[in-house]
């Protein structure tokens, strides 16, 4: 169904987008976070299909940001090496580990919170569609100071992009868990 929605919205089918297509947009948007080029290809057709409700306007703004290659506040997300991330934790930041639970139990930053951006399923790694909602539940204060990290920086970049509209104090551990271990910083199991 999702692939058909993408084809309709991109104009590969002659039929117009309908309510069923629009209902698929949250899943399409999550995929777009992982593959921004897909959303850029759909471009204006996605924006035209989702309508003008307040929720859809917010989705449209996010789509526009991805189609232009920018994010509302992603420029405000600092990228720091592991050693600087450790210093931020000492000053009151909280470490948000976005790796899978399986990776987290093998070792993690002491006192970190694990909310996976991707989940390991039988079909492979899939987006955690509840990621932003789970972060908001864990950290309801939008001024919460968070250091976001994954294994090596890929997922944390995408996680920061997903969180940038809602949180004002995001910092990304650009070297991830690999950099943390290489710097011989305190870890827990």
Coordinates of N, CA and C in Angstrom, one line a residue:
X1 N 0.8 -1.2 0.0 CA 0.0 0.0 0.0 C 0.9 1.3 0.0
X2 N 1.9 1.3 0.8 CA 2.8 2.5 0.9 C 3.4 2.8 -0.4
X3 N 3.9 1.7 -1.1 CA 4.6 2.0 -2.4 C 3.6 2.5 -3.4
X4 N 2.3 2.0 -3.4 CA 1.3 2.5 -4.3 C 1.0 4.0 -4.0
X5 N 1.0 4.3 -2.7 CA 0.8 5.7 -2.3 C 1.9 6.6 -2.8
X6 N 3.1 6.2 -2.7 CA 4.2 7.0 -3.2 C 4.1 7.2 -4.7
X7 N 3.7 6.1 -5.4 CA 3.5 6.2 -6.9 C 2.4 7.2 -7.3
X8 N 1.3 7.1 -6.5 CA 0.2 8.0 -6.8 C 0.6 9.5 -6.5
X9 N 1.3 9.7 -5.4 CA 1.7 11.1 -5.0 C 2.7 11.6 -6.0
X10 N 3.5 10.7 -6.5 CA 4.6 11.2 -7.4 C 4.1 11.3 -8.9
X11 N 2.8 10.9 -9.1 CA 2.3 11.1 -10.4 C 2.5 9.9 -11.3
X12 N 3.0 8.7 -10.8 CA 3.2 7.6 -11.6 C 1.9 6.9 -12.0
X13 N 0.8 7.2 -11.3 CA -0.5 6.6 -11.6 C -1.4 7.8 -12.0
X14 N -2.4 7.5 -12.9 CA -3.2 8.5 -13.3 C -4.3 8.9 -12.3
X15 N -4.6 8.1 -11.3 CA -5.7 8.4 -10.4 C -5.1 9.5 -9.4
X16 N -6.1 10.3 -8.9 CA -5.7 11.3 -7.9 C -5.6 10.7 -6.5
X17 N -4.8 11.3 -5.7 CA -4.6 10.9 -4.3 C -6.0 11.0 -3.6
X18 N -6.2 10.0 -2.7 CA -7.5 10.0 -2.0 C -7.2 9.9 -0.5
X19 N -8.2 9.7 0.3 CA -8.0 9.6 1.8 C -7.2 8.5 2.2
X20 N -7.2 7.4 1.5 CA -6.4 6.2 1.9 C -4.9 6.6 1.6
X21 N -4.6 7.3 0.6 CA -3.2 7.7 0.3 C -2.8 8.7 1.4
X22 N -3.6 9.6 1.8 CA -3.3 10.6 2.8 C -3.0 9.9 4.2
X23 N -3.8 8.8 4.4 CA -3.7 8.1 5.7 C -2.3 7.4 5.8
X24 N -1.7 7.2 4.6 CA -0.3 6.5 4.6 C 0.8 7.5 4.8
X25 N 0.5 8.8 4.9 CA 1.6 9.8 4.9 C 2.4 9.7 6.2
X26 N 1.9 9.4 7.4 CA 2.8 9.3 8.5 C 3.9 8.2 8.3
X27 N 3.5 7.1 7.7 CA 4.5 6.1 7.4 C 5.5 6.6 6.4
X28 N 5.0 7.3 5.4 CA 5.8 7.8 4.3 C 6.8 8.9 4.9
X29 N 6.3 9.7 5.8 CA 7.1 10.7 6.4 C 8.2 10.0 7.2
X30 N 7.9 8.9 8.0 CA 9.0 8.2 8.7 C 10.0 7.7 7.8
X31 N 9.6 7.1 6.7 CA 10.6 6.6 5.7 C 11.4 7.8 5.1
X32 N 10.7 8.9 4.9 CA 11.4 10.0 4.4 C 12.5 10.5 5.3
X33 N 12.3 10.4 6.6 CA 13.3 10.7 7.6 C 14.6 9.9 7.3
X34 N 14.3 8.6 6.9 CA 15.4 7.7 6.7 C 16.0 7.9 5.2
X35 N 15.1 8.3 4.3 CA 15.5 8.5 2.9 C 15.0 9.8 2.4
X36 N 15.6 10.9 2.8 CA 15.0 12.2 2.4 C 14.9 12.4 0.9
X37 N 15.7 11.7 0.1 CA 15.6 11.8 -1.4 C 14.2 11.3 -1.9
X38 N 13.6 10.3 -1.2 CA 12.3 9.8 -1.6 C 11.3 11.0 -1.4
X39 N 11.4 11.7 -0.3 CA 10.4 12.8 -0.1 C 10.6 13.9 -1.1
X40 N 11.9 14.2 -1.4 CA 12.2 15.3 -2.4 C 11.6 14.9 -3.7
X41 N 11.7 13.6 -4.1 CA 11.1 13.2 -5.4 C 9.6 13.4 -5.4
X42 N 8.9 13.2 -4.3 CA 7.5 13.3 -4.3 C 7.1 14.8 -4.3
X43 N 8.0 15.6 -3.6 CA 7.8 17.1 -3.7 C 6.4 17.6 -3.5
X44 N 6.0 18.5 -4.3 CA 4.8 19.3 -4.2 C 3.6 18.4 -4.2
X45 N 3.6 17.2 -4.9 CA 2.5 16.4 -5.0 C 2.1 15.9 -3.6
X46 N 3.0 15.6 -2.7 CA 2.7 15.2 -1.3 C 2.1 16.4 -0.6
X47 N 2.6 17.6 -0.8 CA 2.1 18.7 -0.1 C 0.6 19.0 -0.6
X48 N 0.4 18.8 -1.9 CA -1.0 19.1 -2.4 C -1.9 18.0 -1.9
X49 N -1.5 16.8 -1.7 CA -2.4 15.7 -1.3 C -2.8 15.8 0.2
X50 N -2.0 16.4 1.0 CA -2.3 16.3 2.4 C -3.3 17.3 2.9
X51 N -3.6 18.3 2.2 CA -4.7 19.2 2.6 C -4.2 20.3 3.5
X52 N -5.1 21.0 4.1 CA -4.8 22.2 4.9 C -5.2 22.2 6.3
X53 N -5.5 21.1 6.9 CA -5.8 21.1 8.4 C -4.5 21.5 9.1
X54 N -4.6 21.9 10.4 CA -3.5 22.3 11.2 C -2.4 21.2 11.3
X55 N -2.9 20.0 11.5 CA -1.9 18.9 11.6 C -1.2 18.7 10.2
X56 N -2.0 18.7 9.2 CA -1.4 18.5 7.8 C -0.5 19.7 7.5
X57 N -0.8 20.9 7.9 CA 0.1 22.0 7.7 C 1.4 21.8 8.3
X58 N 1.4 21.2 9.6 CA 2.7 20.9 10.2 C 3.5 19.9 9.5
X59 N 2.7 18.8 9.0 CA 3.4 17.8 8.2 C 3.9 18.4 6.9
X60 N 3.2 19.3 6.3 CA 3.6 20.0 5.1 C 4.9 20.8 5.3
X61 N 4.9 21.5 6.4 CA 6.1 22.3 6.7 C 7.3 21.4 6.9
X62 N 7.1 20.2 7.5 CA 8.2 19.3 7.7 C 8.6 18.7 6.3
X63 N 7.7 18.4 5.4 CA 8.0 17.9 4.1 C 8.7 19.0 3.3
X64 N 8.3 20.3 3.4 CA 9.0 21.3 2.7 C 10.5 21.4 3.2
X65 N 10.7 21.2 4.5 CA 12.0 21.3 5.0 C 12.9 20.2 4.4
X66 N 12.3 19.0 4.3 CA 13.1 17.9 3.8 C 13.3 18.1 2.3
X67 N 12.3 18.6 1.6 CA 12.4 18.7 0.1 C 13.5 19.8 -0.2
X68 N 13.7 20.8 0.7 CA 14.7 21.8 0.4 C 16.0 21.4 1.1
X69 N 16.1 20.3 1.7 CA 17.3 19.8 2.4 C 17.6 20.5 3.7
X70 N 16.7 21.2 4.3 CA 16.9 21.9 5.6 C 15.9 21.3 6.6
X71 N 16.1 21.7 7.8 CA 15.2 21.3 8.9 C 15.0 22.6 9.7
X72 N 13.8 22.6 10.4 CA 13.4 23.8 11.1 C 14.5 24.3 12.0
X73 N 15.1 23.4 12.9 CA 16.1 23.8 13.8 C 17.3 22.9 13.8
X74 N 17.5 22.1 12.8 CA 18.6 21.2 12.8 C 19.9 21.9 12.8
X75 N 19.9 23.2 12.3 CA 21.2 23.9 12.4 C 21.6 24.2 13.8
X76 N 20.6 24.2 14.7 CA 20.9 24.4 16.1 C 21.5 23.2 16.9
X77 N 21.5 22.0 16.2 CA 22.0 20.8 16.8 C 23.5 20.8 16.7
X78 N 24.2 20.8 17.8 CA 25.7 20.8 17.7 C 26.1 19.3 17.6
X79 N 27.2 19.1 16.8 CA 27.8 17.8 16.7 C 29.1 17.8 17.4
X80 N 29.3 17.0 18.4 CA 30.5 17.0 19.3 C 31.1 15.6 19.3
X81 N 32.4 15.5 19.6 CA 33.0 14.2 19.8 C 32.6 13.6 21.1
X82 N 32.9 12.3 21.3 CA 32.5 11.6 22.6 C 33.0 12.3 23.8
X83 N 34.3 12.8 23.8 CA 34.8 13.4 25.0 C 34.1 14.7 25.4
X84 N 33.7 15.4 24.4 CA 32.9 16.6 24.7 C 31.5 16.3 25.2
X85 N 30.9 15.2 24.6 CA 29.6 14.7 25.0 C 29.7 14.3 26.5
X86 N 30.7 13.6 26.9 CA 30.9 13.2 28.3 C 30.9 14.5 29.2
X87 N 31.6 15.5 28.8 CA 31.6 16.8 29.6 C 30.2 17.4 29.7
X88 N 29.4 17.3 28.7 CA 28.1 17.8 28.7 C 27.2 17.0 29.7
X89 N 27.4 15.7 29.8 CA 26.7 14.9 30.7 C 27.0 15.3 32.2
X90 N 28.3 15.6 32.4 CA 28.7 16.1 33.7 C 28.0 17.4 34.1
X91 N 27.7 18.2 33.1 CA 27.1 19.5 33.4 C 25.6 19.5 33.4
X92 N 25.0 18.3 33.3 CA 23.5 18.2 33.4 C 22.7 17.6 32.2
X93 N 23.4 17.4 31.1 CA 22.7 16.8 30.0 C 22.4 15.4 30.3
X94 N 21.4 14.9 29.6 CA 21.0 13.4 29.6 C 21.4 12.8 28.3
X95 N 21.9 11.6 28.4 CA 22.3 10.9 27.1 C 21.1 10.0 26.6
X96 N 20.7 10.3 25.4 CA 19.6 9.5 24.8 C 20.3 8.6 23.7
X97 N 20.2 7.3 24.1 CA 20.9 6.3 23.2 C 19.8 5.8 22.3
X98 N 19.9 6.0 20.9 CA 18.9 5.6 20.0 C 19.2 4.3 19.3
X99 N 20.2 3.5 19.8 CA 20.4 2.2 19.2 C 19.3 1.2 19.6
X100 N 19.4 0.1 19.1 CA 18.4 -1.0 19.4 C 18.6 -1.4 20.8
X101 N 17.6 -2.0 21.5 CA 17.7 -2.6 22.8 C 18.8 -3.6 22.9
X102 N 19.0 -4.4 21.8 CA 20.0 -5.4 21.8 C 21.4 -4.8 21.9
X103 N 21.6 -3.7 21.1 CA 22.9 -3.0 21.2 C 23.1 -2.4 22.5
X104 N 22.1 -1.8 23.1 CA 22.1 -1.1 24.4 C 22.6 -2.0 25.5
X105 N 22.0 -3.3 25.5 CA 22.4 -4.2 26.6 C 23.8 -4.7 26.5
X106 N 24.4 -4.6 25.3 CA 25.8 -5.0 25.2 C 26.8 -4.0 25.7
X107 N 26.3 -2.8 26.0 CA 27.1 -1.7 26.6 C 26.6 -0.4 26.2
X108 N 26.6 0.6 27.1 CA 26.0 1.9 26.9 C 26.7 2.9 27.8
X109 N 26.4 4.2 27.5 CA 26.8 5.3 28.4 C 26.1 5.2 29.7
X110 N 26.9 5.3 30.8 CA 26.3 5.2 32.1 C 25.1 6.2 32.3
X111 N 24.0 5.7 32.9 CA 22.8 6.5 33.2 C 22.1 7.0 31.9
X112 N 22.4 6.4 30.8 CA 21.7 6.8 29.5 C 20.3 6.2 29.5
X113 N 19.4 6.8 28.6 CA 18.1 6.4 28.4 C 18.1 5.8 27.0
X114 N 17.5 4.6 26.8 CA 17.4 4.0 25.5 C 16.0 4.1 24.9
X115 N 15.9 4.8 23.8 CA 14.7 4.8 23.0 C 15.2 4.6 21.6
X116 N 15.0 3.4 21.0 CA 15.5 3.1 19.7 C 14.8 3.9 18.6
X117 N 15.7 4.4 17.7 CA 15.1 5.1 16.5 C 14.7 4.0 15.4
X118 N 15.4 2.9 15.4 CA 15.1 1.8 14.5 C 15.0 0.5 15.4
X119 N 14.2 -0.4 15.0 CA 14.0 -1.7 15.7 C 14.4 -2.8 14.8
X120 N 15.0 -3.8 15.4 CA 15.4 -5.0 14.7 C 14.2 -6.0 14.7
X121 N 13.8 -6.3 13.5 CA 12.7 -7.2 13.3 C 13.2 -8.4 12.4
X122 N 12.3 -9.4 12.2 CA 12.7 -10.5 11.3 C 13.0 -10.1 9.9
X123 N 12.3 -9.0 9.5 CA 12.6 -8.5 8.1 C 13.7 -7.5 8.0
X124 N 14.4 -7.3 9.2 CA 15.6 -6.4 9.2 C 15.3 -5.2 10.1
X125 N 16.0 -4.1 9.9 CA 15.9 -2.9 10.7 C 14.7 -2.1 10.1
X126 N 13.8 -1.7 11.0 CA 12.6 -1.0 10.6 C 12.5 0.3 11.5
X127 N 11.9 1.3 11.0 CA 11.7 2.5 11.8 C 10.9 2.3 13.0
X128 N 11.2 2.9 14.1 CA 10.3 2.9 15.3 C 9.4 4.0 15.1
X129 N 8.2 3.7 14.7 CA 7.2 4.7 14.3 C 6.7 5.5 15.6
X130 N 7.0 5.0 16.8 CA 6.6 5.7 18.0 C 7.8 6.5 18.6
X131 N 8.9 6.6 17.9 CA 10.1 7.2 18.4 C 9.8 8.6 19.1
X132 N 9.4 9.5 18.3 CA 9.2 10.9 18.8 C 8.2 10.9 20.0
X133 N 7.1 10.2 19.9 CA 6.1 10.1 20.9 C 6.8 9.5 22.2
X134 N 7.6 8.5 22.1 CA 8.3 7.9 23.2 C 9.2 8.9 23.9
X135 N 10.0 9.6 23.1 CA 10.9 10.6 23.6 C 10.1 11.7 24.3
X136 N 9.0 12.1 23.8 CA 8.2 13.2 24.4 C 7.6 12.7 25.8
X137 N 7.3 11.4 25.8 CA 6.8 10.8 27.1 C 7.9 10.8 28.1
X138 N 9.1 10.4 27.7 CA 10.2 10.3 28.6 C 10.7 11.7 29.0
X139 N 10.7 12.6 28.1 CA 11.2 14.0 28.3 C 10.2 15.0 27.9
X140 N 9.2 15.3 28.7 CA 8.1 16.2 28.4 C 8.6 17.6 28.3
X141 N 9.6 18.0 29.0 CA 10.2 19.4 28.9 C 10.9 19.6 27.6
X142 N 10.4 20.4 26.7 CA 11.1 20.7 25.4 C 12.4 21.4 25.5
X143 N 12.8 21.8 26.7 CA 14.1 22.4 26.9 C 15.0 21.4 27.6
X144 N 14.6 20.2 27.7 CA 15.5 19.1 28.2 C 16.8 19.1 27.4
X145 N 17.9 19.1 28.1 CA 19.2 19.1 27.5 C 19.6 17.6 27.2
X146 N 19.6 17.3 25.9 CA 19.9 15.9 25.5 C 21.1 15.8 24.6
X147 N 21.9 14.8 24.9 CA 23.0 14.3 24.0 C 22.4 13.1 23.3
X148 N 22.3 13.1 22.0 CA 21.8 12.0 21.3 C 22.9 11.2 20.6
X149 N 22.9 9.9 20.8 CA 23.9 9.1 20.2 C 23.4 7.7 19.8
X150 N 24.2 7.1 18.8 CA 23.9 5.8 18.3 C 25.2 5.0 18.3
X151 N 25.4 4.2 17.3 CA 26.6 3.4 17.2 C 27.8 4.3 16.6
X152 N 27.5 5.0 15.5 CA 28.5 5.7 14.9 C 28.1 7.1 14.3
X153 N 26.8 7.5 14.5 CA 26.4 8.8 14.0 C 25.2 8.8 13.0
X154 N 25.0 7.7 12.3 CA 23.9 7.7 11.3 C 22.5 7.9 11.9
X155 N 22.2 7.0 12.8 CA 20.8 7.0 13.3 C 20.6 8.2 14.2
X156 N 21.7 8.6 14.9 CA 21.5 9.8 15.8 C 21.3 11.1 15.0
X157 N 21.9 11.2 13.8 CA 21.6 12.3 12.9 C 20.1 12.3 12.5
X158 N 19.6 11.2 12.2 CA 18.2 11.1 11.8 C 17.3 11.3 13.0
X159 N 17.7 10.8 14.1 CA 16.9 11.1 15.4 C 16.9 12.5 15.7
X160 N 18.0 13.2 15.6 CA 18.0 14.7 15.9 C 17.1 15.4 14.9
X161 N 17.1 15.0 13.7 CA 16.3 15.7 12.7 C 14.8 15.5 13.0
X162 N 14.5 14.3 13.5 CA 13.1 14.1 13.9 C 12.7 14.8 15.2
X163 N 13.6 15.1 16.1 CA 13.4 15.8 17.3 C 13.6 17.3 17.3
X164 N 14.2 17.8 16.3 CA 14.7 19.2 16.3 C 13.5 20.2 16.3
X165 N 12.3 19.8 15.9 CA 11.2 20.7 15.9 C 10.6 20.8 17.3
X166 N 10.9 19.8 18.2 CA 10.3 19.8 19.5 C 11.2 20.1 20.6
X167 N 12.5 19.9 20.4 CA 13.5 20.1 21.5 C 14.5 21.2 21.1
X168 N 14.8 22.1 22.1 CA 15.7 23.2 21.9 C 17.1 23.0 22.3
X169 N 17.4 22.0 23.0 CA 18.8 21.8 23.5 C 19.3 20.4 23.1
X170 N 19.4 20.2 21.8 CA 19.9 18.9 21.3 C 21.4 19.0 20.9
X171 N 22.2 18.0 21.3 CA 23.6 17.9 20.9 C 23.7 16.4 20.5
X172 N 24.5 16.3 19.4 CA 24.7 14.9 18.8 C 26.1 14.4 19.1
X173 N 26.2 13.2 19.7 CA 27.5 12.6 19.8 C 27.9 12.1 18.4
X174 N 28.7 12.9 17.7 CA 29.0 12.6 16.3 C 29.8 11.3 16.1
X175 N 30.5 10.9 17.1 CA 31.2 9.6 17.0 C 30.5 8.4 17.6
X176 N 29.4 8.6 18.2 CA 28.5 7.5 18.7 C 29.2 6.6 19.7
X177 N 28.6 5.5 19.9 CA 29.1 4.5 20.9 C 30.6 4.1 20.5
X178 N 30.8 3.9 19.2 CA 32.2 3.5 18.8 C 33.2 4.6 19.3
X179 N 32.9 5.8 19.1 CA 33.8 6.9 19.6 C 33.9 6.9 21.1
X180 N 32.8 6.6 21.8 CA 32.8 6.6 23.3 C 33.8 5.5 23.8
X181 N 33.7 4.3 23.2 CA 34.5 3.2 23.5 C 36.0 3.5 23.2
X182 N 36.2 4.1 22.0 CA 37.6 4.4 21.6 C 38.2 5.4 22.5
X183 N 37.4 6.3 23.0 CA 37.9 7.4 23.9 C 38.1 6.8 25.4
X184 N 37.7 5.6 25.6 CA 37.8 4.9 26.9 C 37.0 5.7 28.0
X185 N 35.8 6.1 27.6 CA 34.9 6.8 28.6 C 34.1 5.9 29.4
X186 N 33.5 6.3 30.5 CA 32.8 5.4 31.4 C 31.6 4.8 30.7
X187 N 31.4 3.5 30.9 CA 30.4 2.7 30.2 C 29.7 1.8 31.3
X188 N 28.5 1.4 30.9 CA 27.7 0.4 31.8 C 27.2 -0.7 30.9
X189 N 26.9 -1.8 31.5 CA 26.3 -3.0 30.8 C 25.0 -3.3 31.5

